[in-house]
Coordinates of C-alpha atoms and ligand atoms in Angstrom, one line a residue:
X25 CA -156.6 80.6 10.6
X26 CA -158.6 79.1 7.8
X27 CA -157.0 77.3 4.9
X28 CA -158.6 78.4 1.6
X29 CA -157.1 75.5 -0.5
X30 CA -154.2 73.5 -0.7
X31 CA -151.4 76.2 -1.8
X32 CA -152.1 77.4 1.3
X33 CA -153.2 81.1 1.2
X34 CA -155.1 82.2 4.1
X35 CA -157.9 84.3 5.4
X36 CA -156.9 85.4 8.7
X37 CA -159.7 85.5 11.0
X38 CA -157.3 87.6 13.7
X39 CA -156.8 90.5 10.6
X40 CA -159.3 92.7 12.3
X41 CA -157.9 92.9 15.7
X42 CA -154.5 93.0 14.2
X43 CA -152.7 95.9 15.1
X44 CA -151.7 97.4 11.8
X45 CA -151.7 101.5 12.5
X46 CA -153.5 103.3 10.0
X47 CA -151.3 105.5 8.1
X48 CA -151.6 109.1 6.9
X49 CA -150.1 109.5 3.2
X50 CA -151.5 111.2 0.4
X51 CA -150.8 110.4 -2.7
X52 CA -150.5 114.0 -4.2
X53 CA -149.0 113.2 -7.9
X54 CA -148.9 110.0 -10.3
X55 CA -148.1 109.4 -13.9
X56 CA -146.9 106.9 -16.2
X57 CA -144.7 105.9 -18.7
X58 CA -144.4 103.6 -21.5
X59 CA -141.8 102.5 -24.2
X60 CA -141.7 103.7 -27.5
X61 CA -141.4 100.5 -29.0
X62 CA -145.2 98.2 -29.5
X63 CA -145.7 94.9 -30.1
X64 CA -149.1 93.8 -31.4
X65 CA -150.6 89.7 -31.1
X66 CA -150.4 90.5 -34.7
X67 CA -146.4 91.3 -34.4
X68 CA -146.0 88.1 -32.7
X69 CA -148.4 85.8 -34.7
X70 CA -145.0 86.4 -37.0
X71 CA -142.4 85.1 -34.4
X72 CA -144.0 82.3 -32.6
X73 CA -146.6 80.5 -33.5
X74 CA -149.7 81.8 -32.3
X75 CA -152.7 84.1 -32.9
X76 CA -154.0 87.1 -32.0
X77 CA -157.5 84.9 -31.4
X78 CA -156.1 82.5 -28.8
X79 CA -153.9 85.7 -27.0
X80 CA -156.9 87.7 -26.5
X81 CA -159.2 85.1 -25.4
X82 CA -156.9 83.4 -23.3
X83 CA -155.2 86.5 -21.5
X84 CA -157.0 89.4 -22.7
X85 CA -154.4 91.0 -24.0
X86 CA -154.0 92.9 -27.1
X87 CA -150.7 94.5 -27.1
X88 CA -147.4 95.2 -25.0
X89 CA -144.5 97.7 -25.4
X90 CA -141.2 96.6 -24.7
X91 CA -137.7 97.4 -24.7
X92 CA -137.7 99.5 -21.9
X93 CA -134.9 100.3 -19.4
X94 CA -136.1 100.2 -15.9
X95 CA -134.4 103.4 -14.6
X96 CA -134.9 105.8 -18.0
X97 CA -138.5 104.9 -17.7
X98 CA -138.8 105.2 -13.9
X99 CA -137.1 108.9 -14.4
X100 CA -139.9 109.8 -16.6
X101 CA -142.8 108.8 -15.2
X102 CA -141.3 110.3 -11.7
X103 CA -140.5 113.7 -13.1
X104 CA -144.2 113.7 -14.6
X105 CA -145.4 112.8 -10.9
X106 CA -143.5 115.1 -9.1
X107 CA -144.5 118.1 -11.6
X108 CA -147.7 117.3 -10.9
X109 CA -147.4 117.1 -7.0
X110 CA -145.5 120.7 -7.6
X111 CA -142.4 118.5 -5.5
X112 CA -139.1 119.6 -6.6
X113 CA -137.0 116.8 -6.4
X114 CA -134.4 117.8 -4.4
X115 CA -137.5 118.1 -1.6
X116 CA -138.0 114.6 -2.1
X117 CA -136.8 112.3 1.4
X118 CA -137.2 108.8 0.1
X119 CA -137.0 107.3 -3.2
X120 CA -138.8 104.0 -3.3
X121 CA -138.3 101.9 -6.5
X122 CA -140.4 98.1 -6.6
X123 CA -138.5 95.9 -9.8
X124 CA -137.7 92.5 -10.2
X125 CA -135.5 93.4 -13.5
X126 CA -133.1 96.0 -12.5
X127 CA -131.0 97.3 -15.2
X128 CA -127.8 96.3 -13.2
X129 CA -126.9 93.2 -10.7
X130 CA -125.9 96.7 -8.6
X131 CA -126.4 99.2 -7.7
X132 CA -130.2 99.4 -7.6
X133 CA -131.5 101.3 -10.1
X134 CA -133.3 103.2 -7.6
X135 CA -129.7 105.2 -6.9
X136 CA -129.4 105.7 -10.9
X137 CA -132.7 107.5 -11.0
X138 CA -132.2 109.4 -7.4
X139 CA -128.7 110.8 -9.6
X140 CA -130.8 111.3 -12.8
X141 CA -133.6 113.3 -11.1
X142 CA -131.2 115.4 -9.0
X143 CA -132.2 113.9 -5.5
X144 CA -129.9 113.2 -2.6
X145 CA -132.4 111.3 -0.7
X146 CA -131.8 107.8 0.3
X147 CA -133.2 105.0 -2.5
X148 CA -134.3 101.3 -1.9
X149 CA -135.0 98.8 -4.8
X150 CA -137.9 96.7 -3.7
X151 CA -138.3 92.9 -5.2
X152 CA -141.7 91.7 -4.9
X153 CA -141.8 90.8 -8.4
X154 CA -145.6 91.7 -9.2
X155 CA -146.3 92.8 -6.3
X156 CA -144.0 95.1 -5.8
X157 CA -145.9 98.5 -5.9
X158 CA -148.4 97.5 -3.1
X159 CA -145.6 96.5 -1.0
X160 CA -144.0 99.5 -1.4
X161 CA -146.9 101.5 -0.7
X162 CA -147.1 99.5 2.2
X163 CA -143.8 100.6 3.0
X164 CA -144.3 104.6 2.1
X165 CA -147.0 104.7 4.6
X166 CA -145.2 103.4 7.3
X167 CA -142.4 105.7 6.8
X168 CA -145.0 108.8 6.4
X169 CA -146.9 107.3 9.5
X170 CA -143.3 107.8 11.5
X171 CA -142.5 111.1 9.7
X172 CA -140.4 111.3 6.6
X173 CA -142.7 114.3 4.7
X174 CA -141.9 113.2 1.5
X175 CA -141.7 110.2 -0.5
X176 CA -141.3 109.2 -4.2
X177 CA -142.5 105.2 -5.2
X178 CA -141.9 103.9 -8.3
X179 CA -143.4 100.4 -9.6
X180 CA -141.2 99.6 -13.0
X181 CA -140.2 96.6 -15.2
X182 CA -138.9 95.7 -18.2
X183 CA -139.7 91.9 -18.7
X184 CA -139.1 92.2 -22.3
X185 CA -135.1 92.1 -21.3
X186 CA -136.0 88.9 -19.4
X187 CA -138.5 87.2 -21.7
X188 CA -137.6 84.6 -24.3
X189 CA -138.8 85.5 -27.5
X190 CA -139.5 81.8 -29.0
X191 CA -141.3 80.6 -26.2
X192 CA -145.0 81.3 -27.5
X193 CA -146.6 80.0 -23.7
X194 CA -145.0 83.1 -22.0
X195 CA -143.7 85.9 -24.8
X196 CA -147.5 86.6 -25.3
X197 CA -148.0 87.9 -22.0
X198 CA -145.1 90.1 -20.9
X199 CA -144.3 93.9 -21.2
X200 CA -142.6 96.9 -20.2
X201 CA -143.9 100.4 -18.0
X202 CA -143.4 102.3 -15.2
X203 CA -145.5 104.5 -12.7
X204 CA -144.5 106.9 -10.4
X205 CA -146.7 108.3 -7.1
X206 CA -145.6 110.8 -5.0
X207 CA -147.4 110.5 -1.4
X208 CA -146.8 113.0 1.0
X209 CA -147.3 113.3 5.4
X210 CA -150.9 114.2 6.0
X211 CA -151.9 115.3 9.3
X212 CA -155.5 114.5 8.1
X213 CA -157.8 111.1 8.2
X214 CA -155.8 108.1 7.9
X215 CA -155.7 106.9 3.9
X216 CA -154.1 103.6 4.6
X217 CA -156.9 101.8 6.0
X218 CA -155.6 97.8 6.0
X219 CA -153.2 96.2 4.1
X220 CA -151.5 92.6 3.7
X221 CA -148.3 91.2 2.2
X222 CA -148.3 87.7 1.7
X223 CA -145.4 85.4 0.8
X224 CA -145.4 81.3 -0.1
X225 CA -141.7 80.4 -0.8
X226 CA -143.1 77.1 -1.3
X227 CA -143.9 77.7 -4.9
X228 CA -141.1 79.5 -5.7
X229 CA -140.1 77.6 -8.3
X230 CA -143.4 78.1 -10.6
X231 CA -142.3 81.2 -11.8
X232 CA -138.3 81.8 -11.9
X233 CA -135.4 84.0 -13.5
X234 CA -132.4 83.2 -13.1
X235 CA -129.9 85.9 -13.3
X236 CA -128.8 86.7 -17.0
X237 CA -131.9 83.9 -17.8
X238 CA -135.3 84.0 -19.0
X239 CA -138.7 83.4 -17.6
X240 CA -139.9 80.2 -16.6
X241 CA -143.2 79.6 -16.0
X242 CA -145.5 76.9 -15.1
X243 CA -148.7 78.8 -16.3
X244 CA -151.3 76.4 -15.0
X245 CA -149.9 76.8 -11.7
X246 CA -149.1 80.1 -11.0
X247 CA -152.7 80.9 -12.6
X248 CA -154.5 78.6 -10.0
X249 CA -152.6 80.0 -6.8
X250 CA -153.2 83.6 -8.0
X251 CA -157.0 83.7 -8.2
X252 CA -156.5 82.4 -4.4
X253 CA -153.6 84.7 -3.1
X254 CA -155.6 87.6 -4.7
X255 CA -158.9 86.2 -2.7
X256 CA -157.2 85.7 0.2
X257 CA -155.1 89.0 0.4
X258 CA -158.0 91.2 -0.6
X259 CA -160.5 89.7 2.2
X260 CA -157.4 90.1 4.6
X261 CA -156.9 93.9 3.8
X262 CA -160.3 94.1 3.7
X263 CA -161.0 92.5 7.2
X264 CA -158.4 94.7 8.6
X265 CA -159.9 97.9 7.6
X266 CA -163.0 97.0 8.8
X267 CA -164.8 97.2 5.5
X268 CA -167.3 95.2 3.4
X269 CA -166.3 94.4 0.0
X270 CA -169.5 96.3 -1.3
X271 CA -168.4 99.9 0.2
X272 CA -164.6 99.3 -2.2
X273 CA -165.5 101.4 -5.0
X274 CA -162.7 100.6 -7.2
X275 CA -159.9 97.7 -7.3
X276 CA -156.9 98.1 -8.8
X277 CA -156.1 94.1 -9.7
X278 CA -152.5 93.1 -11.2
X279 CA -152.9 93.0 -14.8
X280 CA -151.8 89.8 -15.8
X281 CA -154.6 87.8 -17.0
X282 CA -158.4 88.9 -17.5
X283 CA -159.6 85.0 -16.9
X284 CA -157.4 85.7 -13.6
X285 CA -158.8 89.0 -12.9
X286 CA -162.3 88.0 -13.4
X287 CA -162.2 84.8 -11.4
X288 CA -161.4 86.5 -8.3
X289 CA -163.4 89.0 -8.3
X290 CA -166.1 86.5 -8.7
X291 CA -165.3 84.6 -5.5
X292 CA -165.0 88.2 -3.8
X293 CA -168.2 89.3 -5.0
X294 CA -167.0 92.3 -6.7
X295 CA -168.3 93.3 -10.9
X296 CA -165.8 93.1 -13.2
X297 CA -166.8 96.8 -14.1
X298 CA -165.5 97.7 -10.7
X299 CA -162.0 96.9 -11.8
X300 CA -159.2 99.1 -13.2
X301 CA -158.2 97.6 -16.4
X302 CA -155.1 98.6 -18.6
X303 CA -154.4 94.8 -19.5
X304 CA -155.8 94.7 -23.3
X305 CA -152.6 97.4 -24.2
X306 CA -149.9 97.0 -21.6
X307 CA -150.0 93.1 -21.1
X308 CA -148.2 92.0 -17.7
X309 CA -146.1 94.6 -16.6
X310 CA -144.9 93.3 -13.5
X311 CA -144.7 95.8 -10.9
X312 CA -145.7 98.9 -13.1
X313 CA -149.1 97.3 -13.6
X314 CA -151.0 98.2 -11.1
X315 CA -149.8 101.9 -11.2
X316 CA -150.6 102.1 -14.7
X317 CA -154.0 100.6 -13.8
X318 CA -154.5 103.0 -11.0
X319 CA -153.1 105.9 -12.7
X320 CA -155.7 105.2 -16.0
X321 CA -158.3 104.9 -13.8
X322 CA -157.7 108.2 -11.8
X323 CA -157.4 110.3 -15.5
X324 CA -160.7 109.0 -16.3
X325 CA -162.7 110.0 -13.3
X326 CA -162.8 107.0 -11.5
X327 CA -162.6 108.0 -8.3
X328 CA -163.8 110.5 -6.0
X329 CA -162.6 111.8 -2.5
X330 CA -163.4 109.2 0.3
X331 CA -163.9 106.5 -2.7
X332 CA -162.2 103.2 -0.8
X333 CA -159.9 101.7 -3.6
X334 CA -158.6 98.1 -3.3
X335 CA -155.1 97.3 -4.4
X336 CA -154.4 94.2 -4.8
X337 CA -151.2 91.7 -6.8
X338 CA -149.4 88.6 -6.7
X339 CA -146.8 87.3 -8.4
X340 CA -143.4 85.8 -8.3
X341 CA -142.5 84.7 -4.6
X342 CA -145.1 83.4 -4.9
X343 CA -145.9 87.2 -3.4
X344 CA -149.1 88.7 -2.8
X345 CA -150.3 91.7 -1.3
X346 CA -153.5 94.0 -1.0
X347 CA -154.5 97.7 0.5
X348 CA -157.6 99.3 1.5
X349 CA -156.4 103.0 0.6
X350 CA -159.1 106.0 1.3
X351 CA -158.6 108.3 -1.7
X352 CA -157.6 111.9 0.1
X353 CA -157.0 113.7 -3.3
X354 CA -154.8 116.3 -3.6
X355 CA -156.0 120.2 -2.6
X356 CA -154.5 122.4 -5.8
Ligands
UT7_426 O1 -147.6 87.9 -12.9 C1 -147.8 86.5 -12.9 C2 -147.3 86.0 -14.3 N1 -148.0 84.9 -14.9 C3 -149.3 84.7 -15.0 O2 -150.2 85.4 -14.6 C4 -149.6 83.5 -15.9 C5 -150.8 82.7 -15.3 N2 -151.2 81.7 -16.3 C6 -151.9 82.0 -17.4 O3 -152.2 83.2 -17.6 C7 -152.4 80.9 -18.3 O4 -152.1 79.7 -17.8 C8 -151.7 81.0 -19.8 C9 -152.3 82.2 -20.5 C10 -150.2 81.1 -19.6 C11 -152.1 79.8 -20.6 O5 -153.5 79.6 -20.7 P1 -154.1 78.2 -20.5 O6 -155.6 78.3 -20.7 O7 -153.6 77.7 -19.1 O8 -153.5 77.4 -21.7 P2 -152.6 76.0 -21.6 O9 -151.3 76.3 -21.0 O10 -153.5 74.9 -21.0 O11 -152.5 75.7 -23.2 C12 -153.6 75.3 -24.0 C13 -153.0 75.0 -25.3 C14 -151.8 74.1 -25.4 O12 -151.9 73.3 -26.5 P3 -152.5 71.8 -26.4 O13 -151.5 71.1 -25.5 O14 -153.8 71.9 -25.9 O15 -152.4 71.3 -27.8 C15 -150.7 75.1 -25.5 O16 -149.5 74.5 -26.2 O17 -152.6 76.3 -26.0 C16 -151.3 76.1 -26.4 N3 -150.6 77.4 -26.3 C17 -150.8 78.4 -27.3 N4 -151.4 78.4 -28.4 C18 -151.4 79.5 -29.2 C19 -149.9 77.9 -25.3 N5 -149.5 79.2 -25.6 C20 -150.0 79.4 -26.8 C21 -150.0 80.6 -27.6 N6 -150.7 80.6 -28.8 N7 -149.3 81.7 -27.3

């Protein structure tokens, strides 16, 4: 093992022996969802004080939506997704749902939206914070890989519920989405090359809720670990799928920060212009960012069959997780 820096992320020189199988799961629908309601820098230049100067050139970001409900905005992106895939629901055999604000202590708002969308399927909440939807792709493949046919994963959030409002150092950032993928058992070439899910406990504390609380967030920190966790989980995934960072056409990075974003692609060696960007209009969305990022990114052409696309988050946890996915588009 080789220590990358003091927080303790690591590249781990054994991830290309590892024995990680290769999963078959095609991702055959996606779409996205977004509140109603949108907040400009300019909207909150009148709440806190702060500009719409220092938000863009700090984070990037341009605008957010917010008060979303996790579940009402997981139901629509999923019935959009599943339309698409030509899934009816009720074909559906596991409902995967990665939040961190769940619009109930319990049950998991996975179990509202399985009753919403008319599924009988068994549902799991997963908290990985902003990690979330890798994890739980993660987790589809594996279940496809052993043989449930059908799968439906959700990444959705709705910090706004969860940020506070007069606090200008972490309002700015924040938003709500959701985005839905439906992957589905393929017989064909694996699409799940190499993956890693990466935890430090250590640092829990740098970036906390507690329950019925709001954010806390010691900025400098978390910003510092994440441009190494992103580093390190991305050369990990990468090294297990036996790939060179050149032949990734497209990452998908969390969209939390652009100075983030951009400082570790620069130690991986990949362009910014490589990267799947939503940040500038969606802000942080937690665990519905990188499937809005992924999603945008798909609409516009992005990516062609065979095109190696690089997940990769980290957030609360401190969590962090990557995969090397194959794109197998769907045959219509
Ligand atoms: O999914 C993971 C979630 N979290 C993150 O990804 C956050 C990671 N961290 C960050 O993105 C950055 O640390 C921030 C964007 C939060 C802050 O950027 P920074 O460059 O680290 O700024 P800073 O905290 O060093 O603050 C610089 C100055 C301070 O003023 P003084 O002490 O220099 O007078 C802050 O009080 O900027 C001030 N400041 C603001 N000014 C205008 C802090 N927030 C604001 C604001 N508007 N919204």
């Amino acid at each position: 093992m080789v220590t990358l820096g003091p927080v303790g992320y690591t590249v781990d020189d054994k991830a290309q022996e590892s024995e990680h199988p290769m999963a078959h799961g095609r991702i055959t629908g996606w779409a996205t969802h977004l509140p109603e309601r949108r907040l400009t820098n300019h909207d909150l230049a009148e709440m806190v004080d702060t500009s719409d100067e220092w938000i863009r050139e700090r984070s990037g970001i341009g605008a957010r939506h917010v008060d979303g409900r996790v579940s009402e905005m997981s139901v629509i992106a999923s019935r959009d997704a599943l339309a698409m895939a030509k899934v009816d629901p009720t074909d559906v055999d596991l409902l995967l749902l990665a939040t961190c604000t769940s619009d109930q202590q319990f049950p998991a708002s996975s179990s509202v939206v399985q009753h919403e969308l008319g599924m009988s399927c068994g549902a799991i909440d997963i908290n990985a914070a902003c990690s979330g939807f890798v994890y739980g792709l993660v987790t589809a493949m594996q279940f496809a890989e052993g043989g449930v046919e059908t799968i439906l994963l959700v990444g959705s959030d709705a910090l706004s519920g969860i940020t506070d409002w007069t606090d200008r150092s972490t309002c700015v950032l924040f938003g709500d989405g959701a985005g839905a993928v439906v992957i589905q058992r393929s017989a064909d070439t694996p699409t799940l090359l190499g993956w890693d899910l990466m935890s430090d406990g250590s640092a829990a504390g740098v970036l906390w809720c507690e329950h019925g609380g709001k954010i806390f967030m010691n900025g400098k920190e978390v910003f510092r670990r994440a441009v190494l966790a992103l580093e390190a989980a991305a050369t990990n995934a990468l090294a297990q799928a036996g790939v060179d960072i050149d032949d990734v056409a497209l990452v998908v990075p969390h969209q939390a920060n652009i100075r983030i974003i951009d400082a570790a692609l620069k130690r991986l060696g990949i362009p910014l212009e490589k990267a799947a960007m939503v940040l500038e209009r969606t802000g942080n969305t937690s665990a519905a960012s990188i499937p809005l990022a992924l999603v945008d990114a798909l609409d516009h052409g992005r990516v062609m069959p065979n095109d190696l696309v690089l997940l990769v988050g980290f957030g609360a946890g401190m969590s962090s997780a990557a995969a090397v996915v194959r794109w197998d588009p769907p045959t219509s």
